Amino acid sequence: PRRPGPSPGSPAGEAGLHGPVGRRRETGPAVARPAPSGPADAGPPSGAVPDACARAPYVVVPPGLRQAARALAAYGTALWHGPGAGLDLLAGLPEDADRIGEEDLPALTVRGILRLADAQLSSATTDLTMVTARRRSAAARLLGTSASVHLAMCHLLGGDWNRAAREVGTALDDEQGRCFDAPALWSLRSVLDAFRGNGRAAETSLRQARHLAGPLDFGGPQYHTAMARAMRARARGDHRGVVDALQMLAERSAHSERVRIVSMSWLPFLAESLVSCGLADLARAAMEELKSTGDDASNPHLRVAGAWLEGRTAEAAGAHEDALGRYTEAVGLLGPGRDIPLIRGLLEIARGRVSAAIGRSGSATAHFDSAEDLFTRLGARPFLEECRAERRACAPERGDTPDLDHLLTGREREVARLVGLGCTNREIADELTLSVKTIEYHLRSVFVKLGMRSRRELRRRVQEAGGGDGHR
């Protein structure tokens, strides 16, 4: 049950802000108000308010000011009562892009941010995309590049890492950003680089983020730099590094409410790493702290973290059947509109590991294959290597089986063999009766799976395995 929060109805003095279809009835200056009827000296003390303002018959309210105030009120409510309570205050905001006016953009930005926090990835992406499409408008700039930061997070979590990188790059080029937006964007770039296996670029981006965050008296960027540190550590398989980076978010952040509202993006990794370090009790304590928002029962991503934690705990205790059940429950919570492919891939590794432990080799193979496919499509080289290592540990391959046979699909082996014969992509496409685009896709997959970066390297590998000395 959610903590009781402010009523989602219109605040006092703001009745009728939206019409029956959610559009604003009034966006211009306020109507005329009568001038004070009493003597001039009955007003504020001299000098407190300029005489001209004290006698003015009009109060000018900039268009959209009340919507902006409602947006900030919704965000403040979410900090204390969870994202669902904040979303309640924005219930009258239109869903249709054609009915979104410029004055609605601050509220639309906040709704997108809160939907992201509430595990509504698809809806959050739609909202924030609408805002960034109008990034040059005055209303869109009210919250700086916040929409871009959170849209990049949506793409990162949703598995579209190329779009995430483009959004980060565009936002970094935007001169309208606030001083604390840049550290967040550089941190996101660091995470993307780390997940793709480019450790040097990840370190450079993180260094820039920390440099920009250092002089600020606002602690918000601490969350982003901590996440970047943690994800670099996770990509290396360094669970202790993940704990060191994220523990302060769970325990002693000066902005705990802000950190808690985005817990779905870091809590699963913290829970996994704490259990891996033998600190399951601390993981449970972090989960209990987050339950104080009242949103844990309705937020699928927090429930994923809970099921993952229970699964890791059961696995550590040798209760593999129970662990498999918890991991399967977690995967089931990552449904359409809220899927996080990277986390699903890690859960598939876990399912493969415990399936192998209880003798279900066929299921283990299927789970490992699923994880490899997810990581290959993401371009997540470090996690693909982790998956292979787990597979080898659970079911060591025969020493006389070439890598090309058990790491690649049948079609990928055909493409690799023809590369070994020196064929161009066009020649391979003609040989296999496929398009060049399809060949390029298979070739990228081969490079990722084999940890290669060049065609020459692949050709040498194929020839060493005996696949490049035959005929077409």
GROMACS .gro file of C-alpha atoms in nm, residues 54-469:
model
  416
   54ALA     CA    1   0.138   4.787  -0.506
   55ARG     CA    2  -0.103   4.994  -0.714
   56ALA     CA    3  -0.106   4.766  -1.019
   57PRO     CA    4  -0.454   4.636  -1.115
   58TYR     CA    5  -0.307   4.327  -1.290
   59VAL     CA    6  -0.103   4.030  -1.174
   60VAL     CA    7   0.083   3.888  -1.473
   61VAL     CA    8   0.129   3.511  -1.464
   62PRO     CA    9   0.356   3.374  -1.740
   63PRO     CA   10   0.193   3.106  -1.956
   64GLY     CA   11   0.235   2.759  -1.812
   65LEU     CA   12   0.354   2.877  -1.471
   66ARG     CA   13   0.084   2.683  -1.289
   67GLN     CA   14   0.163   2.372  -1.491
   68ALA     CA   15   0.530   2.408  -1.403
   69ALA     CA   16   0.437   2.449  -1.036
   70ARG     CA   17   0.222   2.137  -1.055
   71ALA     CA   18   0.512   1.947  -1.215
   72LEU     CA   19   0.747   2.044  -0.934
   73ALA     CA   20   0.482   1.960  -0.675
   74ALA     CA   21   0.438   1.616  -0.832
   75TYR     CA   22   0.813   1.553  -0.819
   76GLY     CA   23   0.830   1.667  -0.458
   77THR     CA   24   0.542   1.437  -0.370
   78ALA     CA   25   0.719   1.148  -0.541
   79LEU     CA   26   1.032   1.207  -0.334
   80TRP     CA   27   0.838   1.145  -0.015
   81HIS     CA   28   0.561   0.908  -0.117
   82GLY     CA   29   0.695   0.725  -0.423
   83PRO     CA   30   0.659   0.784  -0.798
   84GLY     CA   31   0.302   0.656  -0.809
   85ALA     CA   32   0.182   0.931  -0.577
   86GLY     CA   33   0.357   1.193  -0.788
   87LEU     CA   34   0.200   1.054  -1.105
   88ASP     CA   35  -0.144   1.087  -0.946
   89LEU     CA   36  -0.099   1.465  -0.942
   90LEU     CA   37  -0.036   1.462  -1.318
   91ALA     CA   38  -0.335   1.244  -1.404
   92GLY     CA   39  -0.500   1.516  -1.614
   93LEU     CA   40  -0.205   1.556  -1.850
   94PRO     CA   41  -0.289   1.443  -2.206
   95GLU     CA   42  -0.132   1.131  -2.353
   96ASP     CA   43  -0.174   1.241  -2.714
   97ALA     CA   44   0.121   1.439  -2.849
   98ASP     CA   45  -0.115   1.655  -3.056
   99ARG     CA   46  -0.279   1.779  -2.738
  100ILE     CA   47   0.045   1.866  -2.558
  101GLY     CA   48   0.102   2.239  -2.558
  102GLU     CA   49   0.429   2.414  -2.483
  103GLU     CA   50   0.302   2.500  -2.135
  104ASP     CA   51   0.266   2.125  -2.066
  105LEU     CA   52   0.631   2.037  -2.134
  106PRO     CA   53   0.764   2.074  -1.775
  107ALA     CA   54   0.484   1.852  -1.648
  108LEU     CA   55   0.543   1.606  -1.933
  109THR     CA   56   0.913   1.592  -1.841
  110VAL     CA   57   0.833   1.512  -1.479
  111ARG     CA   58   0.574   1.253  -1.583
  112GLY     CA   59   0.836   1.082  -1.798
  113ILE     CA   60   1.087   1.082  -1.512
  114LEU     CA   61   0.833   0.941  -1.267
  115ARG     CA   62   0.717   0.677  -1.514
  116LEU     CA   63   1.078   0.568  -1.552
  117ALA     CA   64   1.100   0.543  -1.172
  118ASP     CA   65   0.773   0.348  -1.171
  119ALA     CA   66   0.908   0.087  -1.417
  120GLN     CA   67   0.693   0.215  -1.706
  121LEU     CA   68   0.983   0.223  -1.951
  122SER     CA   69   0.780   0.236  -2.269
  123SER     CA   70   0.552   0.518  -2.152
  124ALA     CA   71   0.846   0.708  -2.005
  125THR     CA   72   1.033   0.687  -2.335
  126THR     CA   73   0.729   0.822  -2.521
  127ASP     CA   74   0.689   1.119  -2.285
  128LEU     CA   75   1.055   1.215  -2.282
  129THR     CA   76   1.090   1.176  -2.658
  130MET     CA   77   0.806   1.426  -2.704
  131VAL     CA   78   0.988   1.673  -2.480
  132THR     CA   79   1.329   1.635  -2.644
  133ALA     CA   80   1.170   1.678  -2.987
  134ARG     CA   81   1.091   2.034  -2.875
  135ARG     CA   82   1.413   2.086  -2.683
  136ARG     CA   83   1.456   2.441  -2.816
  137SER     CA   84   1.129   2.573  -2.672
  138ALA     CA   85   1.144   2.796  -2.364
  139ALA     CA   86   0.922   2.561  -2.163
  140ALA     CA   87   1.136   2.258  -2.247
  141ARG     CA   88   1.445   2.441  -2.124
  142LEU     CA   89   1.291   2.508  -1.781
  143LEU     CA   90   1.429   2.175  -1.659
  144GLY     CA   91   1.749   2.199  -1.861
  145THR     CA   92   1.853   1.874  -2.025
  146SER     CA   93   1.678   1.665  -1.761
  147ALA     CA   94   1.453   1.510  -2.027
  148SER     CA   95   1.760   1.407  -2.228
  149VAL     CA   96   1.934   1.259  -1.922
  150HIS     CA   97   1.635   1.044  -1.836
  151LEU     CA   98   1.556   0.954  -2.197
  152ALA     CA   99   1.912   0.825  -2.229
  153MET     CA  100   1.850   0.621  -1.912
  154CYS     CA  101   1.534   0.479  -2.070
  155HIS     CA  102   1.725   0.371  -2.379
  156LEU     CA  103   2.011   0.234  -2.169
  157LEU     CA  104   1.780   0.023  -1.953
  158GLY     CA  105   1.562  -0.070  -2.251
  159GLY     CA  106   1.860  -0.205  -2.444
  160ASP     CA  107   1.882   0.054  -2.723
  161TRP     CA  108   2.237   0.159  -2.645
  162ASN     CA  109   2.297   0.330  -2.979
  163ARG     CA  110   2.006   0.566  -2.918
  164ALA     CA  111   2.123   0.623  -2.563
  165ALA     CA  112   2.467   0.724  -2.691
  166ARG     CA  113   2.315   0.958  -2.951
  167GLU     CA  114   2.092   1.124  -2.692
  168VAL     CA  115   2.386   1.177  -2.458
  169GLY     CA  116   2.593   1.327  -2.739
  170THR     CA  117   2.314   1.560  -2.848
  171ALA     CA  118   2.252   1.675  -2.492
  172LEU     CA  119   2.621   1.742  -2.430
  173ASP     CA  120   2.621   1.968  -2.736
  174ASP     CA  121   2.317   2.158  -2.601
  175GLU     CA  122   2.420   2.489  -2.447
  176GLN     CA  123   2.095   2.512  -2.250
  177GLY     CA  124   2.192   2.249  -1.992
  178ARG     CA  125   2.221   2.329  -1.623
  179CYS     CA  126   2.559   2.305  -1.451
  180PHE     CA  127   2.473   1.972  -1.288
  181ASP     CA  128   2.338   1.810  -1.607
  182ALA     CA  129   2.681   1.764  -1.766
  183PRO     CA  130   2.818   1.534  -1.491
  184ALA     CA  131   2.510   1.314  -1.532
  185LEU     CA  132   2.556   1.294  -1.907
  186TRP     CA  133   2.928   1.213  -1.884
  187SER     CA  134   2.844   0.947  -1.624
  188LEU     CA  135   2.592   0.788  -1.861
  189ARG     CA  136   2.851   0.790  -2.138
  190SER     CA  137   3.090   0.613  -1.901
  191VAL     CA  138   2.831   0.345  -1.827
  192LEU     CA  139   2.767   0.287  -2.197
  193ASP     CA  140   3.139   0.257  -2.267
  194ALA     CA  141   3.185   0.014  -1.978
  195PHE     CA  142   2.894  -0.206  -2.085
  196ARG     CA  143   3.042  -0.226  -2.435
  197GLY     CA  144   3.381  -0.328  -2.300
  198ASN     CA  145   3.564  -0.002  -2.371
  199GLY     CA  146   3.724   0.040  -2.031
  200ARG     CA  147   3.961   0.321  -2.127
  201ALA     CA  148   3.684   0.539  -2.270
  202ALA     CA  149   3.468   0.462  -1.964
  203GLU     CA  150   3.744   0.583  -1.733
  204THR     CA  151   3.793   0.902  -1.937
  205SER     CA  152   3.422   0.984  -1.929
  206LEU     CA  153   3.399   0.917  -1.556
  207ARG     CA  154   3.699   1.139  -1.489
  208GLN     CA  155   3.528   1.420  -1.679
  209ALA     CA  156   3.203   1.367  -1.485
  210ARG     CA  157   3.382   1.386  -1.151
  211HIS     CA  158   3.580   1.690  -1.259
  212LEU     CA  159   3.259   1.876  -1.347
  213ALA     CA  160   3.075   1.759  -1.035
  214GLY     CA  161   3.356   1.850  -0.795
  215PRO     CA  162   3.292   2.227  -0.759
  216LEU     CA  163   2.912   2.193  -0.731
  217ASP     CA  164   2.736   2.246  -0.400
  218PHE     CA  165   2.449   2.021  -0.515
  219GLY     CA  166   2.478   1.650  -0.440
  220GLY     CA  167   2.261   1.522  -0.726
  221PRO     CA  168   2.554   1.433  -0.955
  222GLN     CA  169   2.686   1.202  -0.681
  223TYR     CA  170   2.424   0.948  -0.778
  224HIS     CA  171   2.532   0.947  -1.142
  225THR     CA  172   2.905   0.927  -1.074
  226ALA     CA  173   2.845   0.649  -0.819
  227MET     CA  174   2.643   0.457  -1.079
  228ALA     CA  175   2.920   0.501  -1.335
  229ARG     CA  176   3.181   0.368  -1.089
  230ALA     CA  177   2.957   0.075  -1.000
  231MET     CA  178   2.878  -0.022  -1.358
  232ARG     CA  179   3.245  -0.006  -1.457
  233ALA     CA  180   3.315  -0.245  -1.169
  234ARG     CA  181   3.024  -0.472  -1.266
  235ALA     CA  182   3.145  -0.494  -1.625
  236ARG     CA  183   3.478  -0.621  -1.487
  237GLY     CA  184   3.300  -0.872  -1.262
  238ASP     CA  185   3.422  -0.679  -0.956
  239HIS     CA  186   3.136  -0.720  -0.709
  240ARG     CA  187   3.330  -0.560  -0.426
  241GLY     CA  188   3.374  -0.251  -0.642
  242VAL     CA  189   3.000  -0.240  -0.707
  243VAL     CA  190   2.930  -0.252  -0.333
  244ASP     CA  191   3.186   0.018  -0.257
  245ALA     CA  192   3.032   0.250  -0.517
  246LEU     CA  193   2.665   0.192  -0.436
  247GLN     CA  194   2.667   0.141  -0.061
  248MET     CA  195   2.664   0.513   0.004
  249LEU     CA  196   2.348   0.541  -0.207
  250ALA     CA  197   2.177   0.286   0.012
  251GLU     CA  198   2.300   0.416   0.346
  252ARG     CA  199   2.427   0.769   0.373
  253SER     CA  200   2.336   0.984   0.075
  254ALA     CA  201   2.268   1.348   0.154
  255HIS     CA  202   1.987   1.325  -0.101
  256SER     CA  203   1.834   0.992  -0.002
  257GLU     CA  204   1.490   1.070  -0.143
  258ARG     CA  205   1.632   1.147  -0.488
  259VAL     CA  206   1.840   0.830  -0.478
  260ARG     CA  207   1.548   0.618  -0.364
  261ILE     CA  208   1.320   0.731  -0.644
  262VAL     CA  209   1.560   0.586  -0.905
  263SER     CA  210   1.640   0.275  -0.704
  264MET     CA  211   1.512   0.047  -0.980
  265SER     CA  212   1.823   0.133  -1.183
  266TRP     CA  213   2.080   0.040  -0.916
  267LEU     CA  214   1.921  -0.182  -0.652
  268PRO     CA  215   1.929  -0.509  -0.854
  269PHE     CA  216   2.303  -0.469  -0.909
  270LEU     CA  217   2.366  -0.385  -0.542
  271ALA     CA  218   2.164  -0.686  -0.422
  272GLU     CA  219   2.346  -0.919  -0.663
  273SER     CA  220   2.689  -0.792  -0.559
  274LEU     CA  221   2.618  -0.793  -0.186
  275VAL     CA  222   2.519  -1.159  -0.199
  276SER     CA  223   2.822  -1.237  -0.416
  277CYS     CA  224   3.037  -1.080  -0.142
  278GLY     CA  225   2.862  -1.283   0.130
  279LEU     CA  226   2.668  -0.980   0.259
  280ALA     CA  227   2.310  -1.092   0.205
  281ASP     CA  228   2.195  -0.931   0.531
  282LEU     CA  229   2.300  -0.589   0.402
  283ALA     CA  230   2.110  -0.654   0.079
  284ARG     CA  231   1.795  -0.731   0.277
  285ALA     CA  232   1.844  -0.414   0.481
  286ALA     CA  233   1.865  -0.208   0.162
  287MET     CA  234   1.543  -0.367   0.037
  288GLU     CA  235   1.365  -0.293   0.365
  289GLU     CA  236   1.471   0.070   0.348
  290LEU     CA  237   1.322   0.103   0.002
  291LYS     CA  238   0.994  -0.051   0.116
  292SER     CA  239   0.936   0.265   0.317
  293THR     CA  240   0.821   0.432  -0.005
  294GLY     CA  241   0.518   0.203  -0.011
  295ASP     CA  242   0.570   0.142  -0.386
  296ASP     CA  243   0.761  -0.186  -0.364
  297ALA     CA  244   0.449  -0.400  -0.412
  298SER     CA  245   0.352  -0.228  -0.737
  299ASN     CA  246   0.692  -0.156  -0.894
  300PRO     CA  247   0.800  -0.458  -1.101
  301HIS     CA  248   1.165  -0.357  -1.108
  302LEU     CA  249   1.188  -0.344  -0.728
  303ARG     CA  250   1.018  -0.682  -0.719
  304VAL     CA  251   1.280  -0.808  -0.967
  305ALA     CA  252   1.549  -0.693  -0.724
  306GLY     CA  253   1.374  -0.874  -0.439
  307ALA     CA  254   1.333  -1.199  -0.633
  308TRP     CA  255   1.694  -1.180  -0.755
  309LEU     CA  256   1.813  -1.130  -0.397
  310GLU     CA  257   1.610  -1.428  -0.274
  311GLY     CA  258   1.741  -1.639  -0.561
  312ARG     CA  259   2.104  -1.554  -0.492
  313THR     CA  260   2.055  -1.621  -0.122
  314ALA     CA  261   1.894  -1.960  -0.189
  315GLU     CA  262   2.167  -2.049  -0.439
  316ALA     CA  263   2.439  -1.961  -0.188
  317ALA     CA  264   2.269  -2.192   0.061
  318GLY     CA  265   2.261  -2.478  -0.192
  319ALA     CA  266   1.881  -2.463  -0.239
  320HIS     CA  267   1.903  -2.469  -0.617
  321GLU     CA  268   1.538  -2.555  -0.684
  322ASP     CA  269   1.423  -2.257  -0.477
  323ALA     CA  270   1.681  -2.036  -0.644
  324LEU     CA  271   1.560  -2.139  -0.989
  325GLY     CA  272   1.204  -2.051  -0.890
  326ARG     CA  273   1.304  -1.705  -0.770
  327TYR     CA  274   1.512  -1.635  -1.081
  328THR     CA  275   1.225  -1.746  -1.303
  329GLU     CA  276   0.990  -1.519  -1.110
  330ALA     CA  277   1.225  -1.225  -1.167
  331VAL     CA  278   1.243  -1.292  -1.542
  332GLY     CA  279   0.864  -1.304  -1.555
  333LEU     CA  280   0.841  -0.956  -1.404
  334LEU     CA  281   1.042  -0.810  -1.692
  335GLY     CA  282   0.745  -0.804  -1.927
  336PRO     CA  283   0.662  -0.589  -2.231
  337GLY     CA  284   0.709  -0.219  -2.173
  338ARG     CA  285   0.939  -0.270  -1.874
  339ASP     CA  286   1.202  -0.517  -1.995
  340ILE     CA  287   1.569  -0.453  -1.907
  341PRO     CA  288   1.762  -0.686  -2.143
  342LEU     CA  289   2.091  -0.661  -1.953
  343ILE     CA  290   1.933  -0.770  -1.625
  344ARG     CA  291   1.732  -1.039  -1.803
  345GLY     CA  292   2.056  -1.170  -1.951
  346LEU     CA  293   2.220  -1.185  -1.608
  347LEU     CA  294   1.916  -1.370  -1.473
  348GLU     CA  295   1.940  -1.617  -1.761
  349ILE     CA  296   2.302  -1.683  -1.664
  350ALA     CA  297   2.184  -1.751  -1.310
  351ARG     CA  298   1.910  -1.984  -1.434
  352GLY     CA  299   2.163  -2.168  -1.649
  353ARG     CA  300   2.401  -2.203  -1.354
  354VAL     CA  301   2.145  -2.348  -1.112
  355SER     CA  302   1.988  -2.567  -1.382
  356ALA     CA  303   2.331  -2.722  -1.444
  357ALA     CA  304   2.374  -2.770  -1.068
  358ILE     CA  305   2.058  -2.983  -1.046
  359GLY     CA  306   2.146  -3.185  -1.356
  360ARG     CA  307   1.917  -3.020  -1.612
  361SER     CA  308   2.178  -2.981  -1.882
  362GLY     CA  309   1.929  -2.915  -2.160
  363SER     CA  310   1.766  -2.630  -1.970
  364ALA     CA  311   2.105  -2.494  -1.872
  365THR     CA  312   2.211  -2.482  -2.237
  366ALA     CA  313   1.889  -2.304  -2.334
  367HIS     CA  314   1.936  -2.041  -2.062
  368PHE     CA  315   2.299  -1.979  -2.152
  369ASP     CA  316   2.205  -1.954  -2.520
  370SER     CA  317   1.937  -1.699  -2.436
  371ALA     CA  318   2.184  -1.492  -2.235
  372GLU     CA  319   2.443  -1.503  -2.514
  373ASP     CA  320   2.183  -1.392  -2.767
  374LEU     CA  321   2.078  -1.097  -2.547
  375PHE     CA  322   2.436  -0.984  -2.484
  376THR     CA  323   2.527  -1.023  -2.850
  377ARG     CA  324   2.237  -0.803  -2.962
  378LEU     CA  325   2.327  -0.545  -2.699
  379GLY     CA  326   2.695  -0.547  -2.791
  380ALA     CA  327   2.771  -0.616  -2.424
  381ARG     CA  328   3.113  -0.773  -2.466
  382PRO     CA  329   3.208  -0.805  -2.094
  383PHE     CA  330   2.881  -0.977  -2.007
  384LEU     CA  331   2.907  -1.208  -2.306
  385GLU     CA  332   3.250  -1.315  -2.182
  386GLU     CA  333   3.105  -1.365  -1.832
  387CYS     CA  334   2.833  -1.586  -1.978
  388ARG     CA  335   3.085  -1.799  -2.163
  389ALA     CA  336   3.295  -1.837  -1.848
  390GLU     CA  337   2.990  -1.950  -1.649
  391ARG     CA  338   2.897  -2.197  -1.923
  392ARG     CA  339   3.246  -2.344  -1.926
  393ALA     CA  340   3.249  -2.371  -1.546
  394CYS     CA  341   2.915  -2.553  -1.544
  395ALA     CA  342   2.974  -2.780  -1.844
  396PRO     CA  343   3.335  -2.771  -1.970
  397GLU     CA  344   3.358  -2.809  -2.346
  398ARG     CA  345   3.554  -3.089  -2.505
  399GLY     CA  346   3.912  -2.978  -2.564
  400ASP     CA  347   3.905  -3.089  -2.925
  401THR     CA  348   3.600  -2.881  -3.018
  402PRO     CA  349   3.697  -2.563  -3.204
  403ASP     CA  350   3.549  -2.240  -3.070
  404LEU     CA  351   3.378  -2.175  -3.400
  405ASP     CA  352   3.165  -2.486  -3.356
  406HIS     CA  353   3.017  -2.416  -3.014
  407LEU     CA  354   3.016  -2.035  -3.000
  408LEU     CA  355   2.852  -1.961  -3.335
  409THR     CA  356   2.518  -2.050  -3.487
  410GLY     CA  357   2.510  -2.249  -3.808
  411ARG     CA  358   2.457  -1.942  -4.023
  412GLU     CA  359   2.733  -1.752  -3.842
  413ARG     CA  360   2.974  -2.043  -3.905
  414GLU     CA  361   2.892  -2.028  -4.275
  415VAL     CA  362   2.963  -1.655  -4.288
  416ALA     CA  363   3.286  -1.696  -4.089
  417ARG     CA  364   3.403  -1.981  -4.316
  418LEU     CA  365   3.352  -1.769  -4.627
  419VAL     CA  366   3.539  -1.479  -4.466
  420GLY     CA  367   3.820  -1.728  -4.406
  421LEU     CA  368   3.820  -1.799  -4.780
  422GLY     CA  369   3.869  -1.428  -4.848
  423CYS     CA  370   3.517  -1.353  -4.971
  424THR     CA  371   3.371  -1.003  -4.960
  425ASN     CA  372   3.032  -0.937  -4.801
  426ARG     CA  373   2.873  -0.915  -5.147
  427GLU     CA  374   3.024  -1.250  -5.248
  428ILE     CA  375   2.906  -1.409  -4.923
  429ALA     CA  376   2.555  -1.267  -4.977
  430ASP     CA  377   2.543  -1.411  -5.329
  431GLU     CA  378   2.674  -1.746  -5.207
  432LEU     CA  379   2.415  -1.778  -4.930
  433THR     CA  380   2.133  -1.602  -5.118
  434LEU     CA  381   2.101  -1.334  -4.850
  435SER     CA  382   2.118  -0.956  -4.847
  436VAL     CA  383   2.441  -0.770  -4.773
  437LYS     CA  384   2.270  -0.614  -4.469
  438THR     CA  385   2.200  -0.960  -4.331
  439ILE     CA  386   2.561  -1.064  -4.383
  440GLU     CA  387   2.677  -0.750  -4.202
  441TYR     CA  388   2.447  -0.834  -3.910
  442HIS     CA  389   2.583  -1.190  -3.883
  443LEU     CA  390   2.940  -1.065  -3.913
  444ARG     CA  391   2.892  -0.817  -3.626
  445SER     CA  392   2.753  -1.100  -3.416
  446VAL     CA  393   3.055  -1.318  -3.499
  447PHE     CA  394   3.297  -1.039  -3.401
  448VAL     CA  395   3.122  -0.989  -3.066
  449LYS     CA  396   3.100  -1.360  -2.984
  450LEU     CA  397   3.463  -1.426  -3.070
  451GLY     CA  398   3.592  -1.106  -2.913
  452MET     CA  399   3.739  -0.979  -3.240
  453ARG     CA  400   3.761  -0.636  -3.398
  454SER     CA  401   3.883  -0.695  -3.754
  455ARG     CA  402   3.808  -0.910  -4.057
  456ARG     CA  403   4.176  -1.006  -4.080
  457GLU     CA  404   4.169  -1.143  -3.727
  458LEU     CA  405   3.860  -1.350  -3.806
  459ARG     CA  406   4.012  -1.486  -4.127
  460ARG     CA  407   4.324  -1.598  -3.938
  461ARG     CA  408   4.111  -1.764  -3.668
  462VAL     CA  409   3.901  -1.952  -3.925
  463GLN     CA  410   4.210  -2.071  -4.110
  464GLU     CA  411   4.373  -2.189  -3.786
  465ALA     CA  412   4.058  -2.390  -3.712
  466GLY     CA  413   4.078  -2.549  -4.056
  467GLY     CA  414   3.774  -2.372  -4.196
  468GLY     CA  415   3.949  -2.155  -4.452
  469ASP     CA  416   4.125  -2.415  -4.665
   0.00000   0.00000   0.00000
